[in-house]
């Protein structure tokens, strides 16, 4: 009878262990099935981004009077991953760029002299090809750098008068700016992160510096500089 009781306890213990192993195995199997839905290292990714540009220019004798000209960026990206960590990100964006000078002495309407802020706005269609290094599994971080090519689509000069004007005169005047070269070549360097919010969908946040390498003037010297913050949405295939 004692032997039978021992066998009964042993069988019950083995049954309990078997149930525990089965439960853990089922749990791990469930994680294994759901985890890939939230990975961001698929072969192809695409999405939309929009954000803020902070623009300036590098040129001789401009630092003292120069301000920061804000603008917008909006566009789409496509990323092809060669592996979990390396890929190529291509960005096509509409970029509001340019530069600003503050408190310049200009001629006012009525042939008098006064102060004004001068805003030179150049808008581009930009194409960027950016080799990308990515780290992380659930939430990923990435670093990229590569060439940029911008096509000029708009070139305007805005004069904002700061002193009082005679009645009937506008406080700001928009005119065509000095002619600029139609193509702007540069390099972009940036970092970003992707945060999963649903299967195959991530929020992305990019911080980027675009450095112009070519002179934008047809006669003169000046290279555009842009610091960008661009949140967006990313979809993994």
CSV table of C-alpha atoms in Angstrom, one decimal:
chain,number,residue,atom,x,y,z
A,1,UNK,CA,0.0,0.0,0.0
A,2,UNK,CA,2.9,2.3,0.8
A,3,UNK,CA,4.4,1.6,-2.6
A,4,UNK,CA,1.1,2.4,-4.3
A,5,UNK,CA,0.9,5.7,-2.4
A,6,UNK,CA,4.4,6.6,-3.4
A,7,UNK,CA,3.7,5.8,-7.1
A,8,UNK,CA,0.5,8.0,-6.8
A,9,UNK,CA,2.5,10.9,-5.5
A,10,UNK,CA,5.2,10.5,-8.1
A,11,UNK,CA,2.7,10.4,-10.9
A,12,UNK,CA,0.9,13.5,-9.6
A,13,UNK,CA,4.3,15.3,-9.4
A,14,UNK,CA,5.2,14.3,-12.9
A,15,UNK,CA,1.8,15.5,-14.1
A,16,UNK,CA,2.3,18.8,-12.4
A,17,UNK,CA,5.7,19.3,-14.0
A,18,UNK,CA,4.3,18.3,-17.4
A,19,UNK,CA,1.5,20.9,-17.1
A,20,UNK,CA,4.1,23.5,-16.0
A,21,UNK,CA,6.3,22.8,-19.0
A,22,UNK,CA,3.3,22.8,-21.4
A,23,UNK,CA,2.2,26.2,-20.0
A,24,UNK,CA,5.7,27.8,-20.3
A,25,UNK,CA,6.1,26.3,-23.8
A,26,UNK,CA,2.8,27.7,-24.9
A,27,UNK,CA,3.7,31.1,-23.5
A,28,UNK,CA,7.1,31.2,-25.2
A,29,UNK,CA,5.5,30.1,-28.4
A,30,UNK,CA,3.0,32.9,-28.2
A,31,UNK,CA,5.8,35.4,-27.7
A,32,UNK,CA,7.6,33.9,-30.7
A,33,UNK,CA,4.5,34.4,-32.8
A,34,UNK,CA,3.8,38.0,-31.8
A,35,UNK,CA,7.3,39.4,-31.6
A,36,UNK,CA,8.0,39.6,-35.3
A,37,UNK,CA,4.9,41.8,-35.7
A,38,UNK,CA,6.8,44.6,-33.9
A,39,UNK,CA,10.2,44.2,-35.4
A,40,UNK,CA,11.4,47.1,-37.6
A,41,UNK,CA,14.1,45.3,-39.6
A,42,UNK,CA,12.0,44.2,-42.5
A,43,UNK,CA,13.5,44.4,-46.0
A,44,UNK,CA,11.5,47.4,-47.2
A,45,UNK,CA,10.1,50.4,-45.2
A,46,UNK,CA,8.3,53.5,-46.4
A,47,UNK,CA,6.5,56.5,-44.9
A,48,UNK,CA,5.7,60.2,-44.7
A,49,UNK,CA,7.4,63.0,-42.7
A,50,UNK,CA,6.9,66.7,-42.1
A,51,UNK,CA,8.6,69.1,-39.7
A,52,UNK,CA,10.5,72.3,-39.0
A,53,UNK,CA,13.5,73.8,-40.8
A,54,UNK,CA,15.8,76.3,-39.2
A,55,UNK,CA,17.8,78.0,-42.0
A,56,UNK,CA,20.8,80.2,-42.3
A,57,UNK,CA,23.6,80.9,-44.8
A,58,UNK,CA,27.4,81.0,-44.6
A,59,UNK,CA,28.9,84.0,-46.4
A,60,UNK,CA,31.4,86.7,-45.8
A,61,UNK,CA,30.4,89.6,-43.4
A,62,UNK,CA,27.0,88.1,-42.6
A,63,UNK,CA,27.2,86.6,-39.1
A,64,UNK,CA,26.6,89.8,-37.1
A,65,UNK,CA,23.3,90.7,-38.7
A,66,UNK,CA,22.1,87.2,-39.5
A,67,UNK,CA,19.0,85.6,-37.9
A,68,UNK,CA,17.4,82.1,-38.2
A,69,UNK,CA,14.7,81.8,-40.8
A,70,UNK,CA,12.1,79.1,-40.0
A,71,UNK,CA,10.5,77.0,-42.7
A,72,UNK,CA,8.7,73.7,-43.3
A,73,UNK,CA,9.7,70.4,-44.8
A,74,UNK,CA,7.3,67.7,-46.0
A,75,UNK,CA,7.9,64.5,-48.0
A,76,UNK,CA,8.2,60.8,-48.2
A,77,UNK,CA,10.9,58.2,-47.6
A,78,UNK,CA,11.7,54.7,-48.8
A,79,UNK,CA,14.3,52.5,-47.0
A,80,UNK,CA,15.7,49.2,-48.3
A,81,UNK,CA,17.5,47.1,-45.7
A,82,UNK,CA,20.4,45.0,-46.7
A,83,UNK,CA,20.6,43.5,-43.2
A,84,UNK,CA,19.2,44.1,-39.7
A,85,UNK,CA,21.7,46.9,-39.2
A,86,UNK,CA,22.5,48.4,-42.7
A,87,UNK,CA,20.2,49.9,-45.3
A,88,UNK,CA,19.7,52.8,-47.8
A,89,UNK,CA,17.2,55.5,-47.0
A,90,UNK,CA,15.9,57.7,-49.9
A,91,UNK,CA,14.0,60.9,-48.9
A,92,UNK,CA,12.1,63.1,-51.4
A,93,UNK,CA,11.0,66.4,-49.7
A,94,UNK,CA,9.7,69.9,-50.4
A,95,UNK,CA,12.0,72.1,-48.3
A,96,UNK,CA,11.5,75.7,-47.4
A,97,UNK,CA,15.0,77.2,-47.1
A,98,UNK,CA,16.8,80.5,-47.2
A,99,UNK,CA,18.3,83.0,-44.8
A,100,UNK,CA,17.4,86.2,-42.9
A,101,UNK,CA,19.2,89.4,-42.0
A,102,UNK,CA,17.9,91.6,-39.2
A,103,UNK,CA,18.0,95.3,-38.7
A,104,UNK,CA,19.5,96.3,-42.0
A,105,UNK,CA,19.5,99.9,-43.1
A,106,UNK,CA,17.3,100.2,-46.2
A,107,UNK,CA,15.5,102.8,-48.2
A,108,UNK,CA,11.9,103.2,-47.2
A,109,UNK,CA,9.0,104.4,-49.4
A,110,UNK,CA,9.2,108.2,-49.6
A,111,UNK,CA,13.0,108.2,-50.1
A,112,UNK,CA,13.9,108.0,-46.4
A,113,UNK,CA,16.2,105.6,-44.6
A,114,UNK,CA,15.1,103.1,-41.9
A,115,UNK,CA,15.6,99.6,-40.5
A,116,UNK,CA,14.2,96.4,-41.9
A,117,UNK,CA,14.5,92.6,-41.7
A,118,UNK,CA,15.3,91.0,-45.0
A,119,UNK,CA,14.0,87.4,-45.6
A,120,UNK,CA,15.4,85.5,-48.6
A,121,UNK,CA,13.2,82.4,-49.2
A,122,UNK,CA,14.4,79.6,-51.5
A,123,UNK,CA,12.2,76.6,-51.8
A,124,UNK,CA,13.6,73.3,-53.1
A,125,UNK,CA,12.5,69.8,-54.1
A,126,UNK,CA,15.2,67.8,-52.4
A,127,UNK,CA,16.4,64.2,-53.0
A,128,UNK,CA,18.6,62.6,-50.4
A,129,UNK,CA,20.3,59.2,-50.6
A,130,UNK,CA,21.4,58.2,-47.1
A,131,UNK,CA,23.2,55.0,-46.1
A,132,UNK,CA,21.8,54.1,-42.7
A,133,UNK,CA,23.1,52.3,-39.6
A,134,UNK,CA,20.4,50.9,-37.3
A,135,UNK,CA,20.6,49.4,-33.8
A,136,UNK,CA,17.9,48.0,-31.5
A,137,UNK,CA,15.1,45.4,-31.8
A,138,UNK,CA,11.8,46.8,-30.4
A,139,UNK,CA,12.6,50.5,-30.4
A,140,UNK,CA,15.4,51.2,-33.0
A,141,UNK,CA,17.9,54.1,-33.3
A,142,UNK,CA,19.6,55.0,-36.5
A,143,UNK,CA,22.4,57.2,-37.9
A,144,UNK,CA,22.7,58.3,-41.5
A,145,UNK,CA,24.7,60.5,-43.8
A,146,UNK,CA,24.8,61.0,-47.5
A,147,UNK,CA,24.5,63.4,-50.5
A,148,UNK,CA,21.6,65.7,-51.3
A,149,UNK,CA,20.4,67.3,-54.5
A,150,UNK,CA,18.0,70.2,-54.5
A,151,UNK,CA,16.1,71.7,-57.4
A,152,UNK,CA,15.1,75.4,-56.9
A,153,UNK,CA,11.3,75.9,-57.4
A,154,UNK,CA,10.8,79.4,-55.8
A,155,UNK,CA,13.1,82.4,-55.0
A,156,UNK,CA,11.5,85.3,-53.2
A,157,UNK,CA,12.8,88.3,-51.2
A,158,UNK,CA,10.6,89.7,-48.4
A,159,UNK,CA,11.4,93.1,-46.8
A,160,UNK,CA,9.8,93.7,-43.4
A,161,UNK,CA,10.0,97.4,-42.5
A,162,UNK,CA,10.4,98.0,-38.8
A,163,UNK,CA,9.8,101.8,-38.6
A,164,UNK,CA,6.5,103.6,-39.2
A,165,UNK,CA,5.4,104.1,-42.8
A,166,UNK,CA,3.3,106.7,-44.5
A,167,UNK,CA,-0.4,105.9,-44.8
A,168,UNK,CA,-1.2,103.5,-47.7
A,169,UNK,CA,2.2,101.6,-47.6
A,170,UNK,CA,2.5,98.0,-46.6
A,171,UNK,CA,4.7,96.9,-43.7
A,172,UNK,CA,6.3,94.2,-45.8
A,173,UNK,CA,7.0,93.9,-49.5
A,174,UNK,CA,7.6,90.6,-51.5
A,175,UNK,CA,9.8,90.8,-54.7
A,176,UNK,CA,11.9,88.4,-56.8
A,177,UNK,CA,15.2,87.7,-55.1
A,178,UNK,CA,18.7,87.9,-56.7
A,179,UNK,CA,19.0,85.1,-59.1
A,180,UNK,CA,20.2,81.8,-57.6
A,181,UNK,CA,21.6,78.7,-59.2
A,182,UNK,CA,18.9,76.1,-60.1
A,183,UNK,CA,20.7,73.2,-58.4
A,184,UNK,CA,21.9,73.0,-54.8
A,185,UNK,CA,24.3,70.1,-53.9
A,186,UNK,CA,25.0,69.2,-50.3
A,187,UNK,CA,25.4,66.6,-47.6
A,188,UNK,CA,22.9,65.5,-44.9
A,189,UNK,CA,23.9,64.1,-41.5
A,190,UNK,CA,21.2,62.9,-39.1
A,191,UNK,CA,20.0,60.6,-36.3
A,192,UNK,CA,16.6,59.3,-35.5
A,193,UNK,CA,14.4,56.7,-33.7
A,194,UNK,CA,11.4,54.5,-34.6
A,195,UNK,CA,8.8,53.5,-31.9
A,196,UNK,CA,6.3,50.7,-32.8
A,197,UNK,CA,2.7,51.6,-32.3
A,198,UNK,CA,1.0,48.7,-34.1
A,199,UNK,CA,2.1,45.7,-36.2
A,200,UNK,CA,4.4,46.9,-39.0
A,201,UNK,CA,3.7,50.6,-38.1
A,202,UNK,CA,6.2,52.9,-36.3
A,203,UNK,CA,6.4,56.6,-35.3
A,204,UNK,CA,9.7,58.0,-36.4
A,205,UNK,CA,11.6,61.1,-35.3
A,206,UNK,CA,14.5,62.5,-37.3
A,207,UNK,CA,17.0,65.3,-36.4
A,208,UNK,CA,19.1,66.3,-39.4
A,209,UNK,CA,21.7,68.9,-40.5
A,210,UNK,CA,21.8,69.7,-44.2
A,211,UNK,CA,25.1,71.4,-45.3
A,212,UNK,CA,25.2,73.1,-48.7
A,213,UNK,CA,28.4,72.4,-50.6
A,214,UNK,CA,27.8,74.6,-53.6
A,215,UNK,CA,27.4,78.4,-53.9
A,216,UNK,CA,23.7,79.2,-54.4
A,217,UNK,CA,24.4,82.6,-56.1
A,218,UNK,CA,25.1,83.0,-59.8
A,219,UNK,CA,27.4,85.9,-58.7
A,220,UNK,CA,28.5,86.1,-55.1
A,221,UNK,CA,29.2,83.7,-52.3
A,222,UNK,CA,26.9,81.8,-50.0
A,223,UNK,CA,26.1,78.2,-48.9
A,224,UNK,CA,22.8,77.2,-47.3
A,225,UNK,CA,22.6,75.6,-43.9
A,226,UNK,CA,19.5,73.8,-42.5
A,227,UNK,CA,18.8,72.1,-39.2
A,228,UNK,CA,15.6,70.0,-39.3
A,229,UNK,CA,13.3,68.2,-37.0
A,230,UNK,CA,11.0,65.8,-38.8
A,231,UNK,CA,8.4,63.5,-37.1
A,232,UNK,CA,6.5,61.1,-39.2
A,233,UNK,CA,5.0,57.6,-39.7
A,234,UNK,CA,6.9,54.5,-41.0
A,235,UNK,CA,5.4,51.3,-42.4
A,236,UNK,CA,7.4,48.1,-42.6
A,237,UNK,CA,6.7,45.5,-45.3
